[in-house]
mmCIF file of C-alpha atoms in Angstrom:
data_model
loop_
_atom_site.group_PDB
_atom_site.id
_atom_site.type_symbol
_atom_site.label_atom_id
_atom_site.label_comp_id
_atom_site.label_asym_id
_atom_site.label_seq_id
_atom_site.Cartn_x
_atom_site.Cartn_y
_atom_site.Cartn_z
ATOM 1 C CA MET V 55 150.981 95.468 132.926
ATOM 2 C CA ALA V 56 152.410 93.353 130.135
ATOM 3 C CA ALA V 57 151.162 89.788 129.826
ATOM 4 C CA ALA V 58 153.560 87.257 131.302
ATOM 5 C CA PRO V 59 155.216 84.944 128.776
ATOM 6 C CA PRO V 60 154.069 81.327 128.706
ATOM 7 C CA GLN V 61 155.748 79.099 131.250
ATOM 8 C CA PRO V 62 157.531 75.954 130.077
ATOM 9 C CA ALA V 63 155.245 72.948 130.132
ATOM 10 C CA ALA V 64 156.276 69.577 131.472
ATOM 11 C CA PRO V 65 157.567 67.207 128.798
ATOM 12 C CA ALA V 66 154.744 65.353 127.087
ATOM 13 C CA PRO V 67 155.225 62.232 124.980
ATOM 14 C CA ALA V 68 154.253 62.634 121.358
ATOM 15 C CA SER V 69 153.123 59.105 120.783
ATOM 16 C CA GLY V 70 152.530 57.411 124.083
ATOM 17 C CA GLY V 71 154.894 56.122 126.760
ATOM 18 C CA ASP V 72 156.983 58.017 129.251
ATOM 19 C CA ALA V 73 159.494 59.389 126.747
ATOM 20 C CA PHE V 74 159.862 59.982 123.047
ATOM 21 C CA ARG V 75 162.593 59.811 120.465
ATOM 22 C CA LEU V 76 163.602 63.077 118.831
ATOM 23 C CA GLY V 77 165.020 63.051 115.311
ATOM 24 C CA PHE V 78 166.685 65.910 113.446
ATOM 25 C CA ILE V 79 166.677 66.030 109.668
ATOM 26 C CA GLY V 80 169.597 68.418 109.325
ATOM 27 C CA ALA V 81 172.344 68.719 111.930
ATOM 28 C CA GLY V 82 173.139 72.433 111.696
ATOM 29 C CA ASN V 83 173.902 74.901 114.471
ATOM 30 C CA LEU V 84 170.267 75.570 115.417
ATOM 31 C CA ALA V 85 169.488 71.861 115.569
ATOM 32 C CA GLU V 86 172.512 71.383 117.809
ATOM 33 C CA SER V 87 171.358 74.223 120.084
ATOM 34 C CA ILE V 88 167.969 72.548 120.501
ATOM 35 C CA ALA V 89 169.520 69.135 121.131
ATOM 36 C CA ARG V 90 171.961 70.540 123.701
ATOM 37 C CA GLY V 91 169.215 72.466 125.483
ATOM 38 C CA VAL V 92 166.913 69.469 125.574
ATOM 39 C CA ALA V 93 169.632 67.219 126.997
ATOM 40 C CA ALA V 94 170.948 69.793 129.490
ATOM 41 C CA SER V 95 167.465 70.595 130.823
ATOM 42 C CA GLY V 96 166.520 66.947 131.275
ATOM 43 C CA VAL V 97 163.558 67.154 128.897
ATOM 44 C CA LEU V 98 165.033 64.099 127.169
ATOM 45 C CA PRO V 99 168.199 62.084 127.634
ATOM 46 C CA ALA V 100 170.769 62.667 124.900
ATOM 47 C CA SER V 101 170.379 59.016 123.925
ATOM 48 C CA ALA V 102 166.832 59.813 122.739
ATOM 49 C CA VAL V 103 168.179 62.220 120.090
ATOM 50 C CA ARG V 104 168.820 60.998 116.544
ATOM 51 C CA THR V 105 170.287 62.508 113.410
ATOM 52 C CA ALA V 106 172.064 61.402 110.232
ATOM 53 C CA PRO V 107 175.563 62.200 108.908
ATOM 54 C CA HIS V 108 176.000 65.759 107.658
ATOM 55 C CA ARG V 109 177.995 66.891 104.620
ATOM 56 C CA ARG V 110 180.306 68.561 107.144
ATOM 57 C CA PRO V 111 181.682 65.830 109.438
ATOM 58 C CA GLU V 112 182.083 68.226 112.362
ATOM 59 C CA ARG V 113 178.324 68.624 112.576
ATOM 60 C CA GLY V 114 177.790 64.912 113.160
ATOM 61 C CA ALA V 115 180.676 64.977 115.617
ATOM 62 C CA ALA V 116 178.947 67.747 117.564
ATOM 63 C CA PHE V 117 175.834 65.604 117.960
ATOM 64 C CA ALA V 118 177.873 62.524 118.816
ATOM 65 C CA SER V 119 179.644 64.491 121.559
ATOM 66 C CA LEU V 120 176.253 64.987 123.196
ATOM 67 C CA GLY V 121 175.619 61.263 123.285
ATOM 68 C CA ALA V 122 173.090 61.412 120.449
ATOM 69 C CA THR V 123 172.603 58.464 118.098
ATOM 70 C CA ILE V 124 173.993 58.981 114.584
ATOM 71 C CA LEU V 125 172.049 56.849 112.109
ATOM 72 C CA ALA V 126 173.037 56.038 108.543
ATOM 73 C CA SER V 127 170.366 58.069 106.728
ATOM 74 C CA ASN V 128 167.465 60.475 107.095
ATOM 75 C CA ALA V 129 165.145 57.574 106.333
ATOM 76 C CA GLN V 130 166.437 55.747 109.408
ATOM 77 C CA VAL V 131 166.013 58.893 111.500
ATOM 78 C CA VAL V 132 162.355 59.096 110.466
ATOM 79 C CA ASP V 133 161.803 55.398 111.147
ATOM 80 C CA ASP V 134 163.397 55.573 114.604
ATOM 81 C CA SER V 135 161.855 58.851 115.848
ATOM 82 C CA ASP V 136 158.501 59.922 117.276
ATOM 83 C CA VAL V 137 159.100 63.667 116.816
ATOM 84 C CA ILE V 138 160.936 64.714 113.645
ATOM 85 C CA VAL V 139 162.450 68.206 113.403
ATOM 86 C CA ILE V 140 162.981 69.506 109.870
ATOM 87 C CA SER V 141 166.070 71.660 110.355
ATOM 88 C CA VAL V 142 167.550 71.863 106.855
ATOM 89 C CA LYS V 143 167.997 75.087 104.896
ATOM 90 C CA PRO V 144 164.677 76.484 103.564
ATOM 91 C CA GLN V 145 165.651 76.049 99.911
ATOM 92 C CA ILE V 146 165.888 72.247 100.255
ATOM 93 C CA VAL V 147 162.876 71.614 102.523
ATOM 94 C CA LYS V 148 160.682 70.632 99.571
ATOM 95 C CA GLN V 149 163.222 68.137 98.249
ATOM 96 C CA VAL V 150 163.726 66.577 101.677
ATOM 97 C CA LEU V 151 160.020 66.280 102.493
ATOM 98 C CA VAL V 152 159.138 64.828 99.098
ATOM 99 C CA GLU V 153 161.855 62.197 99.543
ATOM 100 C CA LEU V 154 160.681 61.320 103.057
ATOM 101 C CA LYS V 155 156.954 61.439 102.279
ATOM 102 C CA PRO V 156 156.540 57.648 101.818
ATOM 103 C CA LEU V 157 158.046 57.095 105.282
ATOM 104 C CA LEU V 158 155.940 59.633 107.172
ATOM 105 C CA SER V 159 152.679 58.895 108.947
ATOM 106 C CA GLU V 160 150.262 60.590 111.324
ATOM 107 C CA GLU V 161 151.819 58.536 114.119
ATOM 108 C CA LYS V 162 154.824 60.849 113.924
ATOM 109 C CA LEU V 163 154.846 64.539 114.810
ATOM 110 C CA LEU V 164 156.590 66.729 112.249
ATOM 111 C CA VAL V 165 158.183 69.981 113.472
ATOM 112 C CA SER V 166 159.587 72.530 111.021
ATOM 113 C CA ILE V 167 162.038 75.265 112.007
ATOM 114 C CA ALA V 168 162.727 76.231 108.385
ATOM 115 C CA ALA V 169 162.329 79.996 108.056
ATOM 116 C CA GLY V 170 159.684 81.224 105.632
ATOM 117 C CA ILE V 171 158.219 77.804 104.746
ATOM 118 C CA LYS V 172 154.483 78.031 105.286
ATOM 119 C CA MET V 173 152.262 75.364 106.817
ATOM 120 C CA LYS V 174 150.366 74.751 103.582
ATOM 121 C CA ASP V 175 153.591 73.918 101.745
ATOM 122 C CA LEU V 176 154.803 71.707 104.587
ATOM 123 C CA GLN V 177 151.526 69.804 104.465
ATOM 124 C CA ASP V 178 151.486 69.494 100.688
ATOM 125 C CA TRP V 179 155.088 68.313 100.413
ATOM 126 C CA SER V 180 154.936 65.858 103.323
ATOM 127 C CA GLY V 181 151.365 64.646 102.897
ATOM 128 C CA GLN V 182 150.927 65.151 106.649
ATOM 129 C CA ARG V 183 148.635 67.345 108.755
ATOM 130 C CA ARG V 184 150.180 66.616 112.162
ATOM 131 C CA ILE V 185 152.753 69.397 111.926
ATOM 132 C CA ILE V 186 153.937 72.213 114.163
ATOM 133 C CA ARG V 187 155.838 75.126 112.654
ATOM 134 C CA VAL V 188 158.290 76.945 114.946
ATOM 135 C CA MET V 189 160.160 80.207 114.404
ATOM 136 C CA PRO V 190 163.090 80.466 116.840
ATOM 137 C CA ASN V 191 165.896 83.034 116.637
ATOM 138 C CA THR V 192 169.682 83.034 116.930
ATOM 139 C CA PRO V 193 169.936 83.575 120.723
ATOM 140 C CA SER V 194 168.954 79.902 120.918
ATOM 141 C CA ALA V 195 172.735 79.371 120.844
ATOM 142 C CA VAL V 196 172.942 80.782 124.386
ATOM 143 C CA GLY V 197 169.624 79.436 125.692
ATOM 144 C CA GLN V 198 167.763 82.735 125.243
ATOM 145 C CA ALA V 199 165.673 82.112 122.125
ATOM 146 C CA ALA V 200 162.340 83.776 121.455
ATOM 147 C CA SER V 201 160.337 81.073 119.662
ATOM 148 C CA VAL V 202 156.827 81.229 118.244
ATOM 149 C CA MET V 203 154.889 78.167 117.094
ATOM 150 C CA CYS V 204 151.677 77.430 115.230
ATOM 151 C CA LEU V 205 149.819 74.145 114.936
ATOM 152 C CA GLY V 206 148.833 72.164 111.861
ATOM 153 C CA GLU V 207 145.348 70.766 111.275
ATOM 154 C CA THR V 208 145.665 67.576 113.338
ATOM 155 C CA ALA V 209 148.325 68.583 115.873
ATOM 156 C CA THR V 210 146.962 68.009 119.377
ATOM 157 C CA GLU V 211 147.286 69.799 122.681
ATOM 158 C CA ASN V 212 149.652 67.015 123.725
ATOM 159 C CA ASP V 213 151.767 67.748 120.633
ATOM 160 C CA GLU V 214 151.806 71.447 121.515
ATOM 161 C CA ASN V 215 152.965 70.695 125.059
ATOM 162 C CA CYS V 216 155.647 68.373 123.736
ATOM 163 C CA VAL V 217 157.076 71.011 121.381
ATOM 164 C CA ARG V 218 156.776 73.714 124.034
ATOM 165 C CA SER V 219 158.896 71.578 126.357
ATOM 166 C CA LEU V 220 161.560 71.190 123.660
ATOM 167 C CA PHE V 221 161.835 74.874 122.807
ATOM 168 C CA SER V 222 161.484 76.032 126.421
ATOM 169 C CA ALA V 223 164.842 74.308 126.877
ATOM 170 C CA ILE V 224 166.461 77.031 124.730
ATOM 171 C CA GLY V 225 164.423 80.081 125.727
ATOM 172 C CA LYS V 226 160.805 81.261 125.839
ATOM 173 C CA VAL V 227 157.949 80.061 123.635
ATOM 174 C CA TRP V 228 154.698 81.613 122.449
ATOM 175 C CA THR V 229 151.874 80.139 120.372
ATOM 176 C CA ALA V 230 150.352 82.326 117.643
ATOM 177 C CA GLU V 231 148.439 82.008 114.398
ATOM 178 C CA GLU V 232 150.585 81.567 111.316
ATOM 179 C CA LYS V 233 149.338 84.864 109.863
ATOM 180 C CA TYR V 234 151.603 86.611 112.382
ATOM 181 C CA PHE V 235 154.786 84.763 111.382
ATOM 182 C CA ASP V 236 156.056 87.355 108.890
ATOM 183 C CA ALA V 237 155.848 89.991 111.621
ATOM 184 C CA VAL V 238 157.473 87.563 114.069
ATOM 185 C CA THR V 239 160.360 87.300 111.598
ATOM 186 C CA GLY V 240 160.586 91.086 111.318
ATOM 187 C CA LEU V 241 160.661 91.508 115.105
ATOM 188 C CA SER V 242 162.337 88.549 116.825
ATOM 189 C CA GLY V 243 163.889 86.873 113.787
ATOM 190 C CA SER V 244 165.725 89.960 112.572
ATOM 191 C CA GLY V 245 165.653 91.777 115.914
ATOM 192 C CA PRO V 246 168.962 90.467 117.306
ATOM 193 C CA ALA V 247 170.743 92.356 114.510
ATOM 194 C CA TYR V 248 169.073 95.604 115.597
ATOM 195 C CA ILE V 249 170.223 95.059 119.168
ATOM 196 C CA PHE V 250 173.766 94.169 118.074
ATOM 197 C CA LEU V 251 173.874 97.503 116.252
ATOM 198 C CA ALA V 252 172.577 99.292 119.347
ATOM 199 C CA ILE V 253 175.210 97.638 121.560
ATOM 200 C CA GLU V 254 177.952 98.538 119.082
ATOM 201 C CA ALA V 255 176.734 102.140 118.885
ATOM 202 C CA MET V 256 176.480 102.482 122.679
ATOM 203 C CA ALA V 257 180.012 101.134 123.011
ATOM 204 C CA ASP V 258 181.231 103.610 120.380
ATOM 205 C CA GLY V 259 179.564 106.358 122.388
ATOM 206 C CA GLY V 260 181.411 105.205 125.471
ATOM 207 C CA VAL V 261 184.696 105.297 123.566
ATOM 208 C CA ALA V 262 183.860 108.780 122.262
ATOM 209 C CA ALA V 263 183.248 109.825 125.869
ATOM 210 C CA GLY V 264 186.665 108.512 126.917
ATOM 211 C CA LEU V 265 186.128 104.871 127.995
ATOM 212 C CA PRO V 266 188.504 102.058 126.983
ATOM 213 C CA ARG V 267 186.975 99.923 124.212
ATOM 214 C CA ASP V 268 186.712 96.676 126.210
ATOM 215 C CA LEU V 269 185.074 98.418 129.158
ATOM 216 C CA ALA V 270 182.654 100.305 126.903
ATOM 217 C CA LEU V 271 181.589 97.127 125.085
ATOM 218 C CA GLY V 272 181.180 95.166 128.302
ATOM 219 C CA LEU V 273 179.074 97.918 129.874
ATOM 220 C CA ALA V 274 176.906 98.272 126.757
ATOM 221 C CA ALA V 275 176.207 94.530 126.469
ATOM 222 C CA GLN V 276 175.452 94.124 130.182
ATOM 223 C CA THR V 277 173.228 97.213 130.192
ATOM 224 C CA VAL V 278 171.113 95.829 127.346
ATOM 225 C CA LEU V 279 170.930 92.434 129.066
ATOM 226 C CA GLY V 280 169.927 94.003 132.365
ATOM 227 C CA ALA V 281 167.281 96.250 130.820
ATOM 228 C CA ALA V 282 165.761 93.350 128.869
ATOM 229 C CA THR V 283 165.681 91.218 132.024
ATOM 230 C CA MET V 284 163.864 93.974 133.909
ATOM 231 C CA VAL V 285 161.171 94.167 131.214
ATOM 232 C CA SER V 286 160.828 90.384 131.110
ATOM 233 C CA GLU V 287 160.824 89.712 134.846
ATOM 234 C CA THR V 288 159.048 92.717 136.352
ATOM 235 C CA GLY V 289 156.111 92.767 133.947
ATOM 236 C CA LYS V 290 156.293 96.571 133.933
ATOM 237 C CA HIS V 291 155.809 98.521 130.717
ATOM 238 C CA PRO V 292 159.158 99.653 129.291
ATOM 239 C CA GLY V 293 157.901 103.238 129.310
ATOM 240 C CA GLN V 294 157.332 102.972 133.062
ATOM 241 C CA LEU V 295 160.832 101.583 133.600
ATOM 242 C CA LYS V 296 162.257 104.375 131.435
ATOM 243 C CA ASP V 297 160.470 106.984 133.534
ATOM 244 C CA GLN V 298 161.909 105.489 136.733
ATOM 245 C CA VAL V 299 165.476 106.168 135.570
ATOM 246 C CA THR V 300 164.763 109.545 133.950
ATOM 247 C CA SER V 301 165.204 112.215 136.599
ATOM 248 C CA PRO V 302 164.150 115.858 136.002
ATOM 249 C CA ALA V 303 166.926 117.809 134.262
ATOM 250 C CA GLY V 304 169.216 114.792 134.668
ATOM 251 C CA THR V 305 171.652 112.952 132.434
ATOM 252 C CA THR V 306 169.227 110.310 131.157
ATOM 253 C CA ILE V 307 166.613 112.756 129.869
ATOM 254 C CA ALA V 308 169.381 114.594 128.023
ATOM 255 C CA GLY V 309 170.315 111.339 126.288
ATOM 256 C CA VAL V 310 166.679 110.420 125.610
ATOM 257 C CA HIS V 311 166.157 113.857 124.083
ATOM 258 C CA GLU V 312 168.969 113.157 121.599
ATOM 259 C CA LEU V 313 167.441 109.761 120.726
ATOM 260 C CA GLU V 314 164.080 111.397 120.091
ATOM 261 C CA LYS V 315 165.683 114.042 117.878
ATOM 262 C CA GLY V 316 167.212 111.211 115.868
ATOM 263 C CA SER V 317 163.848 109.423 115.532
ATOM 264 C CA PHE V 318 165.222 106.415 117.437
ATOM 265 C CA ARG V 319 161.853 104.833 118.145
ATOM 266 C CA GLY V 320 160.461 105.594 114.708
ATOM 267 C CA THR V 321 163.531 104.095 113.051
ATOM 268 C CA LEU V 322 163.212 100.868 115.042
ATOM 269 C CA ILE V 323 159.522 100.655 114.164
ATOM 270 C CA ASN V 324 160.382 101.159 110.500
ATOM 271 C CA ALA V 325 163.062 98.457 110.703
ATOM 272 C CA VAL V 326 160.581 95.866 112.003
ATOM 273 C CA VAL V 327 158.010 96.825 109.368
ATOM 274 C CA ALA V 328 160.612 96.746 106.569
ATOM 275 C CA ALA V 329 161.856 93.302 107.607
ATOM 276 C CA THR V 330 158.260 92.059 107.816
ATOM 277 C CA THR V 331 157.519 93.387 104.334
ATOM 278 C CA ARG V 332 160.632 91.731 102.943
ATOM 279 C CA CYS V 333 159.673 88.429 104.585
ATOM 280 C CA ARG V 334 156.257 88.585 102.914
ATOM 281 C CA GLU V 335 157.913 89.239 99.551
ATOM 282 C CA LEU V 336 160.249 86.277 99.980
ATOM 283 C CA SER V 337 157.407 84.007 101.079
ATOM 284 C CA LYS V 338 155.495 84.758 97.881
ATOM 285 C CA ASN V 339 158.523 83.686 95.859
#
């Protein structure tokens, strides 16, 4: 039986008290997804969320519509927050952290969701060791993220519980060593694209078999959602679930046979490995 995913922990303050203030350096779509999930789930009130104006005014407006506090600068966000999420594009993380370094202290928990930026660099650029690195994925936009986190040198169990509560608001969270993060990127980071392709291909198959396009696409998307939910909620191995729907000499085994002839499983394995390899190459650069 597959191990059950971690359950969301109760919110834990990062620096004492019954609540904490959550600041976002960068007000992009992923940051907004986290903020919305946190507010909707009751982990924090929207009034506890802070960010600064974005180069695109609509991003600040999105946060303001939540009831978040829009401060004048990133420096003010750091000063007025207990937990600080670095949610800018990876190529400017160094610049941002170097600028904020004089304002940071071990009293504040730093959380990075910047893809590909390793813990050592985060520590060197910020001068901090109380850091948690998190790798979420794009289904965070619909509250179904798969997020993996690793802890910096001085991050505490309380810090881990705090961050788990934040990211549990937008999906499921695992803790793993940073050495696995390239493979995490290859699987869950890039994985939604593989599934989008599968849904599109299944819908095309439905059209080829005579279904209207909208019906075929709806059936394909719901079938993938239902199958994923069965794996997640039953704890059964996917091979066992596949066997349960594969009757002798039936329709499903005929379809599975075609997938096997096309090296379906091998191709998916190769896709994850290729994306992992590319992530490692990019990280070295």
